[in-house]
Short mmCIF file of C-alpha atoms in Angstrom, two decimals:
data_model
loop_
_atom_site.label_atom_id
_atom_site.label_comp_id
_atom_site.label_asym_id
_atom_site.label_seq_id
_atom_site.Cartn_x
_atom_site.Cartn_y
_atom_site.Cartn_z
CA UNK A 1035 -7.75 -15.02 22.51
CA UNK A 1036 -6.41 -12.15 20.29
CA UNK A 1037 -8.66 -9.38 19.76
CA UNK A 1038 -8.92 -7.51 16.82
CA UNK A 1039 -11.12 -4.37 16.90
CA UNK A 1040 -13.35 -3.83 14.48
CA UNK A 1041 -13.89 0.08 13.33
CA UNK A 1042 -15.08 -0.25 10.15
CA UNK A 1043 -11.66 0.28 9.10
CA UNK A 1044 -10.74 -2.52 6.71
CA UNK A 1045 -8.09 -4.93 6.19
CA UNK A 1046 -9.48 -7.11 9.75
CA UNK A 1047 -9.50 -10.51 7.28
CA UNK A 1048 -5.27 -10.31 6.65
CA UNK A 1049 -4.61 -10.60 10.20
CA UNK A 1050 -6.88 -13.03 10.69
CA UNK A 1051 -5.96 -15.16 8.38
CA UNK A 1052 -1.88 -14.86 9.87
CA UNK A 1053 -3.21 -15.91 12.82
CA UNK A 1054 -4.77 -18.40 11.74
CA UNK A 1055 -1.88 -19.95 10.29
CA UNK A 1056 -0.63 -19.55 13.39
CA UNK A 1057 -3.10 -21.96 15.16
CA UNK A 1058 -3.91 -18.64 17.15
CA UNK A 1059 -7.19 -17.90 18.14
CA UNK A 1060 -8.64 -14.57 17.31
CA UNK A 1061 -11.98 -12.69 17.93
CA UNK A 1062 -13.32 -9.51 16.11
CA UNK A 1063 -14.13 -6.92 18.67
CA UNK A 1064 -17.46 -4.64 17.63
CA UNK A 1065 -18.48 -3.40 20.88
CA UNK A 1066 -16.03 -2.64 23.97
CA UNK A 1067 -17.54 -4.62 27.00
CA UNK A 1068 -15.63 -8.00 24.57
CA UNK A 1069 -12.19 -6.66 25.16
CA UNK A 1070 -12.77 -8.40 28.56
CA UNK A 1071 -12.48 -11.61 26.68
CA UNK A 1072 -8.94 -10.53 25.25
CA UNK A 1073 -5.46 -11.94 26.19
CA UNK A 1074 -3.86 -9.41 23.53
CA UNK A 1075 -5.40 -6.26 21.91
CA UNK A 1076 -4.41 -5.48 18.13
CA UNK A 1077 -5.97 -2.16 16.35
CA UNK A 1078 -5.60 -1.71 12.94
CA UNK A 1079 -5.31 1.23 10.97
CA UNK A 1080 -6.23 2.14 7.04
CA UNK A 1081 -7.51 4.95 7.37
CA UNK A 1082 -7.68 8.79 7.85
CA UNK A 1083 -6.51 10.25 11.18
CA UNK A 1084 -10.70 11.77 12.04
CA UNK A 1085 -12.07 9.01 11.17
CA UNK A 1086 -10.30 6.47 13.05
CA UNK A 1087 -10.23 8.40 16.20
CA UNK A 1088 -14.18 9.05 15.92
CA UNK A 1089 -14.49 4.86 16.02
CA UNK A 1090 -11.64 3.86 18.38
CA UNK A 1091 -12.81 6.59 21.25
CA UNK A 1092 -16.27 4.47 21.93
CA UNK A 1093 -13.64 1.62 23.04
CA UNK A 1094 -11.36 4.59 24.84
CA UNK A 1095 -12.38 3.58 28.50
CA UNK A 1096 -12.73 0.03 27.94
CA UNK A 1097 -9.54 -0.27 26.73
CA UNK A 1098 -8.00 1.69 29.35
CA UNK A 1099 -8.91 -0.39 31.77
CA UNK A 1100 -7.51 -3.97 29.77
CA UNK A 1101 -4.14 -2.24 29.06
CA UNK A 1102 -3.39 0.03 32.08
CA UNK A 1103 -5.12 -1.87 35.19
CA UNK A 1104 -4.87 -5.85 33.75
CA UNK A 1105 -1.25 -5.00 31.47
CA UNK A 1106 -2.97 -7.32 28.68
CA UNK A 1107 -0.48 -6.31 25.59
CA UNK A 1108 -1.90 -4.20 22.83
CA UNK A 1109 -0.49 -3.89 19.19
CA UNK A 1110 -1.40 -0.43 17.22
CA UNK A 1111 -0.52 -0.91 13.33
CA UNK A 1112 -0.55 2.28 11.12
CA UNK A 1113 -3.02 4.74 11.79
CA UNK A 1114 -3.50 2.60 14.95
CA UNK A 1115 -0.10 2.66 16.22
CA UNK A 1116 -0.64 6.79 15.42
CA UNK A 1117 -3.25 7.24 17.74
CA UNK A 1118 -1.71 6.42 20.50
CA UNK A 1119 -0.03 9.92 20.32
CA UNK A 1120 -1.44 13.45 21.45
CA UNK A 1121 -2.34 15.12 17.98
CA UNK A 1122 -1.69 14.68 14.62
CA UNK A 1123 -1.16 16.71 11.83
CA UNK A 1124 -3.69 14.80 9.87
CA UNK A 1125 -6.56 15.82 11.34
CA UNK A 1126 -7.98 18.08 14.76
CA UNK A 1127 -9.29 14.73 16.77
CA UNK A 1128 -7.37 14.54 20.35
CA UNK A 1129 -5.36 10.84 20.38
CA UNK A 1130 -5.11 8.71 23.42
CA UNK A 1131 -2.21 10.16 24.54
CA UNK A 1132 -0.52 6.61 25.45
CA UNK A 1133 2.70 7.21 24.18
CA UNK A 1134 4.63 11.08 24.78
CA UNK A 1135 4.46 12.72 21.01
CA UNK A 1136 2.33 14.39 18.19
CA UNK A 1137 1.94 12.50 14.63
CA UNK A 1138 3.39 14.83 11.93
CA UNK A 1139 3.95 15.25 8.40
CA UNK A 1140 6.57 13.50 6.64
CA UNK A 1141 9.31 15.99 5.91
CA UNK A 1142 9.74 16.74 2.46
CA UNK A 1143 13.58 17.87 1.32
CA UNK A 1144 13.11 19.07 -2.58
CA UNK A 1145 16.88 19.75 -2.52
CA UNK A 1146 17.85 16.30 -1.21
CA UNK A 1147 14.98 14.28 -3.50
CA UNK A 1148 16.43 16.50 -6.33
CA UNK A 1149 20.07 15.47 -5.70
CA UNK A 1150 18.93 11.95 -4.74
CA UNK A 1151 17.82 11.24 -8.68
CA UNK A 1152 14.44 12.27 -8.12
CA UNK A 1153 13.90 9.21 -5.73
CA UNK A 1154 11.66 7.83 -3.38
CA UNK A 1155 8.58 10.31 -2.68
CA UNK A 1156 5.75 11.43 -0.33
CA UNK A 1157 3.23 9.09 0.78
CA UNK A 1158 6.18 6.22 2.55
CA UNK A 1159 5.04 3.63 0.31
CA UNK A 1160 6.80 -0.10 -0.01
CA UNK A 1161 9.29 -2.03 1.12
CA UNK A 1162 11.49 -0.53 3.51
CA UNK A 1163 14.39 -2.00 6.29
CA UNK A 1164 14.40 -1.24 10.00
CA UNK A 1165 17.28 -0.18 12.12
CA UNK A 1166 16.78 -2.07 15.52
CA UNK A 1167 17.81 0.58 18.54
CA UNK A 1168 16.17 -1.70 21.20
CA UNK A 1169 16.35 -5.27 22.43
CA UNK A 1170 12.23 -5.81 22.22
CA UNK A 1171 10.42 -9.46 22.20
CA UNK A 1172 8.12 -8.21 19.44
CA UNK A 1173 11.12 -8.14 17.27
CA UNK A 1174 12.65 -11.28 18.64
CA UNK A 1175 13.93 -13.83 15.77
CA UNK A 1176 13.76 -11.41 12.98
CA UNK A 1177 16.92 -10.49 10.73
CA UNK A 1178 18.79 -7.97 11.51
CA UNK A 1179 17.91 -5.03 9.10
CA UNK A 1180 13.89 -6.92 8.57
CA UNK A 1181 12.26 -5.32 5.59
CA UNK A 1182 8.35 -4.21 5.93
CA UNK A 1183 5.53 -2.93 3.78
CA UNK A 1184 4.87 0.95 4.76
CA UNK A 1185 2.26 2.81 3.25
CA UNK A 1186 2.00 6.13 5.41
CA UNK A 1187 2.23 10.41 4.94
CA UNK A 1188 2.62 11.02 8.36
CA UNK A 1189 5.01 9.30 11.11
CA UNK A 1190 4.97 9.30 14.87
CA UNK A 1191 7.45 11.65 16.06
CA UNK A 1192 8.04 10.24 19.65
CA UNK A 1193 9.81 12.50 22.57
CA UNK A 1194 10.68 9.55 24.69
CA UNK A 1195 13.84 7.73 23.06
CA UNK A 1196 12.96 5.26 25.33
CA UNK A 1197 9.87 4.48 23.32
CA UNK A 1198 11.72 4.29 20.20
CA UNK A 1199 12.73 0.16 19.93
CA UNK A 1200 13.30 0.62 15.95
CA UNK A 1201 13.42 3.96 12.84
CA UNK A 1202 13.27 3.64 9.63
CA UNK A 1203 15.21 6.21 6.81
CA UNK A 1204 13.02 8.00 3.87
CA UNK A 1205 13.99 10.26 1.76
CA UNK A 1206 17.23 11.14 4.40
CA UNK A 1207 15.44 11.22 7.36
CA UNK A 1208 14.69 8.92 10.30
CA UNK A 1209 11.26 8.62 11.89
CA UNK A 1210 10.36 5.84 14.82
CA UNK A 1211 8.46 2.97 13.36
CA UNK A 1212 8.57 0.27 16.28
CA UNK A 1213 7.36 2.01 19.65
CA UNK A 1214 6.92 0.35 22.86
CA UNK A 1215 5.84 1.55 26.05
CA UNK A 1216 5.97 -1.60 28.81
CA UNK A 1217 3.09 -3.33 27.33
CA UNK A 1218 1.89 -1.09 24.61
CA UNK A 1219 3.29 -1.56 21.13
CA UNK A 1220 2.91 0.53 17.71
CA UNK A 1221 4.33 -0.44 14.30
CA UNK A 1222 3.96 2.11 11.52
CA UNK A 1223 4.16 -0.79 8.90
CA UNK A 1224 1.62 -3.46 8.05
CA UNK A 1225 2.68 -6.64 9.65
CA UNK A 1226 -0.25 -8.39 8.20
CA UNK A 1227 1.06 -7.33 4.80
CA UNK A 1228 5.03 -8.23 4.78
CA UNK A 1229 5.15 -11.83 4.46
CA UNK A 1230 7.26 -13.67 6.77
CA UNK A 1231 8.69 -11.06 8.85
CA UNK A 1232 5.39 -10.28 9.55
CA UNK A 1233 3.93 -13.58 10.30
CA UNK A 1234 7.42 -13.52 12.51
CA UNK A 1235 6.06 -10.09 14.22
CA UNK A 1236 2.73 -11.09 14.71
CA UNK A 1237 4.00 -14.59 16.40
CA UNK A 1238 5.95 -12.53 18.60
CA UNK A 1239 3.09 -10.52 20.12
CA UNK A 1240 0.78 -13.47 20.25
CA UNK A 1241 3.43 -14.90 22.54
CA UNK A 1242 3.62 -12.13 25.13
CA UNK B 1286 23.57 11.72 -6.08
CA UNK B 1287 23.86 11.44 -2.87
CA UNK B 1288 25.35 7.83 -1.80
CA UNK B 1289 23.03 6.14 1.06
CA UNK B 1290 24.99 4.31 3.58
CA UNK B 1291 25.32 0.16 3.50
CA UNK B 1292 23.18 -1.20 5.67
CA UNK B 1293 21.10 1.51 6.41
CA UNK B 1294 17.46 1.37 6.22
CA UNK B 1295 16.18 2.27 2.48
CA UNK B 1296 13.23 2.06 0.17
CA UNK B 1297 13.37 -0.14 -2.83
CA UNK B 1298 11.47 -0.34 -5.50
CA UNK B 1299 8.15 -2.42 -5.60
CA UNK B 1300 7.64 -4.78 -8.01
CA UNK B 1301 4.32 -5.45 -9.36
CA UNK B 1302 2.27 -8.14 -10.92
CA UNK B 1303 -1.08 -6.35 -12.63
CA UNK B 1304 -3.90 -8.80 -13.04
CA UNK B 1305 -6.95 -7.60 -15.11
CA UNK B 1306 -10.22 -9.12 -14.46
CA UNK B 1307 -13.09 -9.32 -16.97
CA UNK B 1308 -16.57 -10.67 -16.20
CA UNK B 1309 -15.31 -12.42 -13.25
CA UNK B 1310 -12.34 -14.03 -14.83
CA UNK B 1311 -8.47 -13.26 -15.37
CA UNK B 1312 -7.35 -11.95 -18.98
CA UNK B 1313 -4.21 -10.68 -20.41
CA UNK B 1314 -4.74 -7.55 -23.26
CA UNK B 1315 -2.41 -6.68 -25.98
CA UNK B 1316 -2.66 -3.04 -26.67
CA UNK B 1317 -6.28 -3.15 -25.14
CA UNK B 1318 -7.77 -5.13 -27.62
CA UNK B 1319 -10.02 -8.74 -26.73
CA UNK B 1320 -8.11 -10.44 -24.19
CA UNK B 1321 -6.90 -14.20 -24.02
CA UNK B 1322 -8.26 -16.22 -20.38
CA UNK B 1323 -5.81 -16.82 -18.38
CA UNK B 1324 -6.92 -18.17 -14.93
CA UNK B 1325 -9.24 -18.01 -12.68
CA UNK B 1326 -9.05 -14.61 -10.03
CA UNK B 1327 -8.70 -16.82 -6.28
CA UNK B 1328 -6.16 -19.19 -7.56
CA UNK B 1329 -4.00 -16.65 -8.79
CA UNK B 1330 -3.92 -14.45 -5.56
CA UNK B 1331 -2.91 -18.11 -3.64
CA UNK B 1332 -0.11 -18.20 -6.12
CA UNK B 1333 1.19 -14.75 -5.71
CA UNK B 1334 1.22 -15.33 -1.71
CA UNK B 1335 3.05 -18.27 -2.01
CA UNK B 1336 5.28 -16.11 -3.91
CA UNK B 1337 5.17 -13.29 -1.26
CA UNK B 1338 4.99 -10.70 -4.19
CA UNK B 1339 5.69 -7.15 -3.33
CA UNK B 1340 2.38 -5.88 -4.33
CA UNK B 1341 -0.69 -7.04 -6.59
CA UNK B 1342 -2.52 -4.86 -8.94
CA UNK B 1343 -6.39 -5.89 -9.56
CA UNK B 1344 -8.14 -3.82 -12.42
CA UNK B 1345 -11.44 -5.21 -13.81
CA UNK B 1346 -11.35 -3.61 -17.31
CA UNK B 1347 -15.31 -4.27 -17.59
CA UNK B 1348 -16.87 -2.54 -14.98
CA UNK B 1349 -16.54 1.20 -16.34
CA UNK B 1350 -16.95 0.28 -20.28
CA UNK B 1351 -19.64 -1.97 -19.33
CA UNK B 1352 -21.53 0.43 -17.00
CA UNK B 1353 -21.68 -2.82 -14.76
CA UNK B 1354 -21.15 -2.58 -10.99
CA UNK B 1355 -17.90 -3.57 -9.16
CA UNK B 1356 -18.12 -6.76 -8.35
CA UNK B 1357 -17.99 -6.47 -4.58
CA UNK B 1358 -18.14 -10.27 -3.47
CA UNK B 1359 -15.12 -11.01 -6.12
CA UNK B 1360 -12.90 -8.24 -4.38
CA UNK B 1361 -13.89 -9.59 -0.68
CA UNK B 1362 -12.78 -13.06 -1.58
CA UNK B 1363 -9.94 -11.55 -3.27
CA UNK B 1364 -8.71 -9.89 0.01
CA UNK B 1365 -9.72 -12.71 2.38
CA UNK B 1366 -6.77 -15.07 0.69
CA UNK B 1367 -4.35 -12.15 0.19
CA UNK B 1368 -1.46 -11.42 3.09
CA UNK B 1369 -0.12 -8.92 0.64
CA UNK B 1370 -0.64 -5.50 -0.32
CA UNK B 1371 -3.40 -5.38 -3.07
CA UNK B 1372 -4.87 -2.27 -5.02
CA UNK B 1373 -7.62 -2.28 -7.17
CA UNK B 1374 -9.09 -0.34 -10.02
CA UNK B 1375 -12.02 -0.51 -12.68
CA UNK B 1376 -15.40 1.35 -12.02
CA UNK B 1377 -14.82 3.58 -8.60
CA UNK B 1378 -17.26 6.28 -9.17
CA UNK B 1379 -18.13 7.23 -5.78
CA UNK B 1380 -16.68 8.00 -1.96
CA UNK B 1381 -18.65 4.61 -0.68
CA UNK B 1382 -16.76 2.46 -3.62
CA UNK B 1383 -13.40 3.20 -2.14
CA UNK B 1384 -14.36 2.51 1.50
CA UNK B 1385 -16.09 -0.47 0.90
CA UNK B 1386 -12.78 -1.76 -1.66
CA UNK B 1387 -10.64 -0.46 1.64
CA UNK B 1388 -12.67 -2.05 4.28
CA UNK B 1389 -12.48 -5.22 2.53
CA UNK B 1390 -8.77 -5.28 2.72
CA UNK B 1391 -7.43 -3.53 0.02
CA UNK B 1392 -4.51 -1.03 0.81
CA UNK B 1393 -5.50 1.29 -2.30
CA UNK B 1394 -7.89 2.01 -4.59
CA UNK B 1395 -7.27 3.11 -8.36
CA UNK B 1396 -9.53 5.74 -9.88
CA UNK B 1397 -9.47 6.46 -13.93
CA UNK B 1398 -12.91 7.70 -15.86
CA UNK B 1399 -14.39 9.14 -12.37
CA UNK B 1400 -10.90 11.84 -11.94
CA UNK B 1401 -11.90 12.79 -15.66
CA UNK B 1402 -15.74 13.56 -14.87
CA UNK B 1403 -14.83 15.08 -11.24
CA UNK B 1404 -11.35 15.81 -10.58
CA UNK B 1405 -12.53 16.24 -6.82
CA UNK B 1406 -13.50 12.76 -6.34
CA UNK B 1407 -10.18 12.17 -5.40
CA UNK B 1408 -9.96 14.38 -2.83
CA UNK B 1409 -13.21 13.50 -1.15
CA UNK B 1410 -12.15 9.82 -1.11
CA UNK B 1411 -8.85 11.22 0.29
CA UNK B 1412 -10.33 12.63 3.02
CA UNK B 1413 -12.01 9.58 3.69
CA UNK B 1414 -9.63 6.70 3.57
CA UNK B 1415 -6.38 8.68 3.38
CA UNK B 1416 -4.43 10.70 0.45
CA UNK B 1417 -2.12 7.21 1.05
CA UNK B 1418 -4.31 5.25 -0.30
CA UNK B 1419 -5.48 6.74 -3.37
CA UNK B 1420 -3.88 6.19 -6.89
CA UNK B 1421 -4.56 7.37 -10.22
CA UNK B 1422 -4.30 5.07 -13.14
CA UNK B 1423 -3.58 6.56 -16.59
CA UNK B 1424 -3.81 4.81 -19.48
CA UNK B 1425 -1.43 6.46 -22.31
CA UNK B 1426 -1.98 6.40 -25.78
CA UNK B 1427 1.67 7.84 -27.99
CA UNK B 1428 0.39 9.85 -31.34
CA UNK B 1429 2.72 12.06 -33.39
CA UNK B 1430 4.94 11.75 -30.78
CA UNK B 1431 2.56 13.54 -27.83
CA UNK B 1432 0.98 11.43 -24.95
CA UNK B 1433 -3.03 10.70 -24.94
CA UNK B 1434 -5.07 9.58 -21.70
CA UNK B 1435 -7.87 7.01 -22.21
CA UNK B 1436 -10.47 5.52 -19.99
CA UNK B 1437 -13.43 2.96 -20.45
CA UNK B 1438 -10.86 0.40 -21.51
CA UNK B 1439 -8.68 2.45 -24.20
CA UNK B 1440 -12.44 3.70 -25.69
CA UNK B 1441 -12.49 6.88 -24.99
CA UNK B 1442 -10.24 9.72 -25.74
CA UNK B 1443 -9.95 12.32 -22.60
CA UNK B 1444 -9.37 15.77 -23.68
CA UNK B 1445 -6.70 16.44 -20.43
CA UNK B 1446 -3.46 16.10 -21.98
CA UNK B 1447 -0.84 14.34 -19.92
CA UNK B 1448 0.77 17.04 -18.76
CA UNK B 1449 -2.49 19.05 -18.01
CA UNK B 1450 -3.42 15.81 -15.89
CA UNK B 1451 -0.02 15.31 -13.75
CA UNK B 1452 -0.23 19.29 -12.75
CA UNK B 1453 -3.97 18.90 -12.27
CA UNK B 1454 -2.51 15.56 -10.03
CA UNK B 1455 -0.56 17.68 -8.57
CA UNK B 1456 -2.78 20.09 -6.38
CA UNK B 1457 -4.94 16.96 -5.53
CA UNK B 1458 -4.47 14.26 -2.46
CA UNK B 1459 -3.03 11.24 -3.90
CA UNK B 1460 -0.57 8.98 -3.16
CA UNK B 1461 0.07 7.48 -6.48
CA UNK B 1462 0.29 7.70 -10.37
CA UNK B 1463 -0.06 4.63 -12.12
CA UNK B 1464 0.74 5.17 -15.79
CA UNK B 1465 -0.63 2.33 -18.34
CA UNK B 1466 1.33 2.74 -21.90
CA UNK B 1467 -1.82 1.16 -24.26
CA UNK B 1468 1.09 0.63 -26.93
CA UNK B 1469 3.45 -1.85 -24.57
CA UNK B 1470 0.40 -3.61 -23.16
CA UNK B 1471 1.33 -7.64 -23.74
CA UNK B 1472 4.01 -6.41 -26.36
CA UNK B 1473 7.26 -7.21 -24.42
CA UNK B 1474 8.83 -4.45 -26.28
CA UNK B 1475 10.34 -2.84 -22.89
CA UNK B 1476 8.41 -0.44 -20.57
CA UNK B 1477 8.08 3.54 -22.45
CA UNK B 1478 11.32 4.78 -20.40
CA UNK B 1479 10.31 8.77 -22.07
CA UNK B 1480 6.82 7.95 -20.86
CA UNK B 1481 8.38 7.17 -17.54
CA UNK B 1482 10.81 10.05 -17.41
CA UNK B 1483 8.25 12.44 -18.16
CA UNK B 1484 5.84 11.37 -15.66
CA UNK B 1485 8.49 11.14 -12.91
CA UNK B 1486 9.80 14.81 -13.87
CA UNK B 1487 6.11 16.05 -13.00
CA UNK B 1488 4.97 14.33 -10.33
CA UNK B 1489 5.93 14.51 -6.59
CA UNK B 1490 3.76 11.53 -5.55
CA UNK B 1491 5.23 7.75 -6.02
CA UNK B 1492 5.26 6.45 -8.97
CA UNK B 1493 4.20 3.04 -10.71
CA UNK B 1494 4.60 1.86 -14.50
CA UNK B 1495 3.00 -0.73 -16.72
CA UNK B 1496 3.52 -1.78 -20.06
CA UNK B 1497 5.70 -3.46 -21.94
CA UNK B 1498 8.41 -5.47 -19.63
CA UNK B 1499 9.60 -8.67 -20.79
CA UNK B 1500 12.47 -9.18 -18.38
CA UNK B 1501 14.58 -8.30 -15.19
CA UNK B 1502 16.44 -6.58 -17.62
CA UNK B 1503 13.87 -4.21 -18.58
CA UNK B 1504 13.02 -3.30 -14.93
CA UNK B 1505 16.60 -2.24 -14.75
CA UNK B 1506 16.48 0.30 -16.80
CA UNK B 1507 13.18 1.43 -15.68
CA UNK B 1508 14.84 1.73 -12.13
CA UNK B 1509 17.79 3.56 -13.53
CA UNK B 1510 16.46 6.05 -15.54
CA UNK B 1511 13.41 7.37 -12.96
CA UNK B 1512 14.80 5.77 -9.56
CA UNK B 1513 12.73 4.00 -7.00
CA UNK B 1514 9.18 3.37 -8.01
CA UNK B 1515 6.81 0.75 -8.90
CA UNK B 1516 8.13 -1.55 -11.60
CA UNK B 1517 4.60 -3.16 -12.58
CA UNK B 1518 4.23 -5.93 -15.53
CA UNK B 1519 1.31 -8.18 -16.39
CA UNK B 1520 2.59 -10.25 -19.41
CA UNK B 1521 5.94 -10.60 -17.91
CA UNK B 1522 4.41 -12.70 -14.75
CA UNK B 1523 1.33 -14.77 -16.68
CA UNK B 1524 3.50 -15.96 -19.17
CA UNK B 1525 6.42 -18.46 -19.36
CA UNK B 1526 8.47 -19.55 -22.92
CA UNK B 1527 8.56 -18.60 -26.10
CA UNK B 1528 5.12 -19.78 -26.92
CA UNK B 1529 3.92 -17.88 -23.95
CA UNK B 1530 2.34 -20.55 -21.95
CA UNK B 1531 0.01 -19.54 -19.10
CA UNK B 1532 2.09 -19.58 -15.73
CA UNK B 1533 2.16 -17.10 -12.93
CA UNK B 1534 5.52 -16.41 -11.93
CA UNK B 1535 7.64 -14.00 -10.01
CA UNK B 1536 11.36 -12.88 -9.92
CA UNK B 1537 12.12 -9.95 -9.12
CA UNK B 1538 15.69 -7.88 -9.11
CA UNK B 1539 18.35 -9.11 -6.27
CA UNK B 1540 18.78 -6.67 -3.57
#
């Protein structure tokens, strides 16, 4: 049984309904003692950096215990692949420190969108392609350069390049958007958004 | 310009079908007046899955004009049969609208008459749900060859010029300017590519036009005069042949 916590934090129905497609069986998680129930953890994110902290840290311990002492795999998206760092940028909330790194601002080159015809802008928003670094089984079966929906101002600047399984390129530079620590996983995209490759994604971590 | 790499990751531009909703039911305008039906709101979002769109735009033209409330259960089943990203605008007065329309599912909401009474709405609901996922729609009016902003459904005439409204945009937290040319609506006389340019010249935030396209064609040269952005068209995806028979489509440029 997939898990999907519930913070009050939206778009819960889309993943739902992939699974479901899926002939996967999912529960909405409101209060932490369910997570017991869980063979995979998946936390969403549309949100603001406070706010989704404020929600996810009455699930902190309980989810501790289901991902470090019992290894069950868990799947951040967005904001919720975000929190898994120290700080962010976006707001003064500690994370859970998971994964080594602080969430910061997209960088924003005036000189390079200037000479780059104006271009792509600040928030990360559309369709964008990965470049695969790491062999991971959450990206198993996809094409090589898969294109996902992003919608994002800040990104996940990771110390450990052994956390970094994919990046992604805006506006000239290159900012992790696949993370992976053993069995914790982060995507800055919306898997539950991008179609096929996403359904492909989401398939992938049901099958861990 | 700066060449990007082959094969390196890269934006592209989004490309958009806009639906407008009216009293619980699809319509297509021409230049904002009386709309024709053209469907019904839940089959059309089952289409444009099928179709794996890029995006979907939702407005309900009625809500604001009509002083009516957003129709809440509409949007919920909306987003319950939608694996894509969806925005939606029409009526968003308040901080609760937007994280209700966002905790249904919806990636971002669209606010029009409320920025006009309270610039700082925008910022609140920023704060709330995320400068990411807040757009601005503008709906432009061309007179003597300046640029008008309407709201309540082309009725009323803001006093913000366009320019005073992109800097204004500018110091605010937003993600997104959608900009709504009232002359191209349903015309298929191209999108307003000076409209565009001007917009894109005076805004750091993405981008996303409406108006006017009839054809791939026409969201080439959108693309190559103002870059990446949003290429958004209602007409041009509810409407097949020259008698413009009702049919939800979707091509969109090849990569």
């Amino acid at each position: 049984m997939i898990g999907i916590i519930n913070y009050d934090s939206g778009n819960l129905s889309a993943f739902v309904n992939v699974f479901k497609s899926l002939d996967k069986k999912t529960t909405i998680i409101n209060a932490p003692e369910e997570l017991k129930l869980c063979s995979h953890i998946l936390m969403p994110g549309v949100s603001a950096w406070d706010t989704t902290m404020q929600s996810v840290n009455k699930f902190k311990d309980a989810l501790m215990t289901c991902v470090f002492n019992n290894k069950v795999p868990f799947l951040g998206v967005c904001v919720g692949m975000q929190i898994l760092a120290s700080t962010s940028e976006e707001g003064t909330t500690n994370g859970l420190k998971w994964i080594d790194g602080n969430v910061r601002r997209l960088p924003v080159d005036r000189s390079l969108q200037d000479e780059y015809f104006s271009g792509p802008k600040i928030p990360h928003m559309g369709w964008n392609t990965l470049d695969i670094h790491k062999q991971s089984d959450l990206l198993a079966r996809l094409p090589e350069n898969p294109e996902f929906y992003f919608l994002h101002s800040y990104f996940f600047d990771v110390n450990k390049k052994d956390n970094i399984v994919a990046t992604a390129n805006h506006i000239f530079f290159n900012f992790p958007v696949v993370i992976q620590n053993e069995n914790i996983f982060g995507v800055q995209f919306h898997p539950e958004k991008s179609h096929i490759n996403g359904k492909l994604l989401l398939e992938n971590f049901s099958n861990l | 310009m700066i060449k990007m790499q082959k094969n390196c990751s890269m934006l592209r531009s989004r490309y958009i079908p806009v639906l407008l909703i009216e009293d619980g039911e699809l319509t297509k305008t021409k230049q904002f007046e009386e709309g024709i039906y053209v469907g019904d709101p839940i089959n059309a979002i089952r289409i444009f899955n099928e179709k794996q769109v890029d995006e979907l735009g939702l407005f309900d033209i009625s809500v604001t004009k009509n002083s009516a409330q957003i129709d809440f259960n509409l949007l919920k089943d909306i987003a319950v049969n939608a694996n894509m990203p969806l925005t939606y605008g029409g009526g968003i007065k308040t901080v609760a609208d937007a994280s209700k329309i966002i905790s249904l599912g919806f990636e971002k909401v669209s606010i029009s008459a409320a920025f006009f009474e309270s610039p700082e709405i925008v910022n609140k609901i920023a704060a709330e749900v995320g400068a990411q996922s807040v757009a601005v729609c503008l709906d432009v009016k061309k007179s003597n060859k300046d640029y008008y902003i309407f709201t309540h459904r082309g009725t009323k005439k803001e006093k913000m010029s366009l320019l005073q409204a992109l800097q204004l945009l500018e110091k605010n937290s937003i993600g997104e300017v959608i900009i709504n040319s009232i002359d191209r609506d349903g015309t298929f006389a191209g999108y307003d590519i000076g409209l565009a340019k001007i917009v894109r010249e005076n805004t750091s935030v993405n981008i996303t036009i409406i108006g006017g396209c009839k054809d791939l064609a026409d969201i080439a040269e959108l693309e190559s005069q103002v870059g990446v952005c949003g290429c958004a068209a209602g007409s041009f995806y509810t409407f097949v042949g020259k008698n413009n028979a009702v049919l939800l489509n979707y091509t969109k440029p090849a990569v």
